[in-house]
CSV table of C-alpha atoms in Angstrom, one decimal:
chain,number,residue,atom,x,y,z
N,1,UNK,CA,8.0,2.8,11.0
N,2,UNK,CA,10.1,1.0,13.6
N,3,UNK,CA,13.3,1.9,11.8
N,4,UNK,CA,12.5,5.6,12.1
N,5,UNK,CA,10.4,6.0,15.3
N,6,UNK,CA,10.7,4.5,18.8
N,7,UNK,CA,8.2,1.7,19.2
N,8,UNK,CA,7.7,-0.8,22.0
N,9,UNK,CA,7.6,-3.8,19.6
N,10,UNK,CA,6.8,-5.0,16.1
N,11,UNK,CA,4.5,-7.8,15.1
N,12,UNK,CA,4.8,-9.0,11.5
N,13,UNK,CA,3.2,-11.6,9.3
N,14,UNK,CA,5.0,-12.8,6.2
N,15,UNK,CA,7.2,-9.7,5.9
N,16,UNK,CA,7.9,-8.8,2.3
N,17,UNK,CA,11.2,-7.3,1.1
N,18,UNK,CA,9.4,-5.5,-1.8
N,19,UNK,CA,12.5,-4.4,-3.7
N,20,UNK,CA,13.9,-7.9,-3.7
N,21,UNK,CA,10.6,-9.6,-4.2
N,22,UNK,CA,9.7,-7.7,-7.3
N,23,UNK,CA,13.3,-7.3,-8.7
N,24,UNK,CA,14.4,-10.9,-8.2
N,25,UNK,CA,11.2,-12.9,-8.7
N,26,UNK,CA,10.5,-12.6,-12.5
N,27,UNK,CA,7.2,-14.5,-12.4
N,28,UNK,CA,5.8,-12.4,-9.6
N,29,UNK,CA,2.0,-12.4,-10.1
N,30,UNK,CA,2.2,-10.7,-13.6
N,31,UNK,CA,4.2,-11.2,-16.8
N,32,UNK,CA,7.0,-8.7,-16.3
N,33,UNK,CA,8.5,-8.8,-19.8
N,34,UNK,CA,11.8,-8.0,-18.1
N,35,UNK,CA,10.4,-4.9,-16.5
N,36,UNK,CA,10.3,-6.1,-12.9
N,37,UNK,CA,13.8,-4.8,-12.1
N,38,UNK,CA,12.8,-1.4,-13.5
N,39,UNK,CA,9.7,-1.4,-11.4
N,40,UNK,CA,11.7,-2.3,-8.3
N,41,UNK,CA,14.1,0.5,-8.9
N,42,UNK,CA,11.1,3.0,-8.8
N,43,UNK,CA,10.3,2.1,-5.2
N,44,UNK,CA,11.8,4.8,-2.9
N,45,UNK,CA,14.9,3.6,-1.0
N,46,UNK,CA,13.3,4.6,2.3
N,47,UNK,CA,10.8,1.7,1.8
N,48,UNK,CA,13.5,-0.9,1.5
N,49,UNK,CA,12.4,-3.4,4.1
N,50,UNK,CA,15.7,-5.2,4.5
N,51,UNK,CA,17.6,-1.9,5.2
N,52,UNK,CA,14.8,-0.8,7.5
N,53,UNK,CA,14.9,-4.1,9.4
N,54,UNK,CA,18.6,-3.7,10.0
N,55,UNK,CA,17.9,-0.3,11.6
N,56,UNK,CA,15.2,-1.7,14.0
N,57,UNK,CA,16.2,-2.3,17.6
N,58,UNK,CA,12.7,-2.9,19.1
N,59,UNK,CA,11.7,-6.5,19.9
N,60,UNK,CA,10.0,-8.2,16.9
N,61,UNK,CA,7.7,-11.2,16.5
N,62,UNK,CA,7.3,-12.6,13.0
N,63,UNK,CA,4.7,-15.2,11.9
N,64,UNK,CA,6.1,-17.1,8.9
N,65,UNK,CA,3.6,-19.0,6.7
N,66,UNK,CA,5.9,-21.7,5.4
N,67,UNK,CA,3.9,-22.4,2.2
N,68,UNK,CA,3.4,-18.8,1.2
N,69,UNK,CA,3.4,-18.4,-2.6
N,70,UNK,CA,3.1,-14.6,-2.5
N,71,UNK,CA,6.1,-14.0,-0.2
N,72,UNK,CA,8.2,-17.2,-0.3
N,73,UNK,CA,10.0,-18.1,2.9
N,74,UNK,CA,13.4,-17.3,1.3
N,75,UNK,CA,12.3,-13.7,1.0
N,76,UNK,CA,10.8,-13.5,4.5
N,77,UNK,CA,14.1,-14.9,5.7
N,78,UNK,CA,15.9,-11.8,4.3
N,79,UNK,CA,13.9,-9.7,6.8
N,80,UNK,CA,14.6,-12.1,9.6
N,81,UNK,CA,18.3,-12.2,8.9
N,82,UNK,CA,18.6,-8.5,8.7
N,83,UNK,CA,16.6,-7.5,11.7
N,84,UNK,CA,18.7,-5.5,14.2
N,85,UNK,CA,16.8,-6.2,17.4
N,86,UNK,CA,15.7,-9.3,19.3
N,87,UNK,CA,13.4,-11.5,17.2
N,88,UNK,CA,11.0,-14.4,17.9
N,89,UNK,CA,9.7,-16.4,14.9
N,90,UNK,CA,6.5,-18.4,14.9
N,91,UNK,CA,6.6,-20.8,11.9
N,92,UNK,CA,3.2,-22.1,10.5
N,93,UNK,CA,3.8,-25.2,8.4
N,94,UNK,CA,1.7,-25.7,5.3
N,95,UNK,CA,0.2,-22.2,5.7
N,96,UNK,CA,-0.3,-20.0,2.7
N,97,UNK,CA,0.0,-16.2,2.7
N,98,UNK,CA,-3.4,-15.5,4.2
N,99,UNK,CA,-4.2,-18.9,5.7
N,100,UNK,CA,-5.8,-18.9,9.2
N,101,UNK,CA,-3.8,-20.3,12.1
N,102,UNK,CA,-4.5,-24.1,12.1
N,103,UNK,CA,-6.6,-25.3,15.1
N,104,UNK,CA,-3.7,-27.6,16.2
N,105,UNK,CA,-1.5,-24.5,16.6
N,106,UNK,CA,-4.1,-22.1,18.0
N,107,UNK,CA,-3.1,-22.4,21.7
N,108,UNK,CA,0.6,-22.1,20.9
N,109,UNK,CA,-0.1,-19.0,18.7
N,110,UNK,CA,-2.2,-17.3,21.4
N,111,UNK,CA,0.6,-17.9,24.0
N,112,UNK,CA,3.1,-16.5,21.5
N,113,UNK,CA,1.0,-13.3,21.0
N,114,UNK,CA,0.4,-13.0,24.8
N,115,UNK,CA,4.2,-13.2,25.4
N,116,UNK,CA,4.7,-10.4,22.8
N,117,UNK,CA,2.1,-8.3,24.6
N,118,UNK,CA,3.8,-8.8,27.9
N,119,UNK,CA,7.1,-7.7,26.6
N,120,UNK,CA,5.6,-4.6,24.9
N,121,UNK,CA,3.6,-3.7,28.0
N,122,UNK,CA,6.8,-3.4,30.1
């Protein structure tokens, strides 16, 4: 949405470049029998997250679960590297795709989210 509409800010968790994730990760959650690239090719180009990230200029905050087995960090990094606006990354070590924020990081996480809210509210 932020690539095509003006938004105050973007908050993402474990962003997935779906084209690349399906097309380049052959063992992605199902036996692909070599069809993963064909499946990735069927996704409309306007949903290419890497291309869309490059077009975004709004500030962005990205939470990265560093032990994510669904969207590995190397794939999340593609979005981070492509993003066209300012970006702030909050890494969560040892966190899986849907892990809660560890208690030891909770205060830092809440400050991070508050800082995003302050920027967006301006």
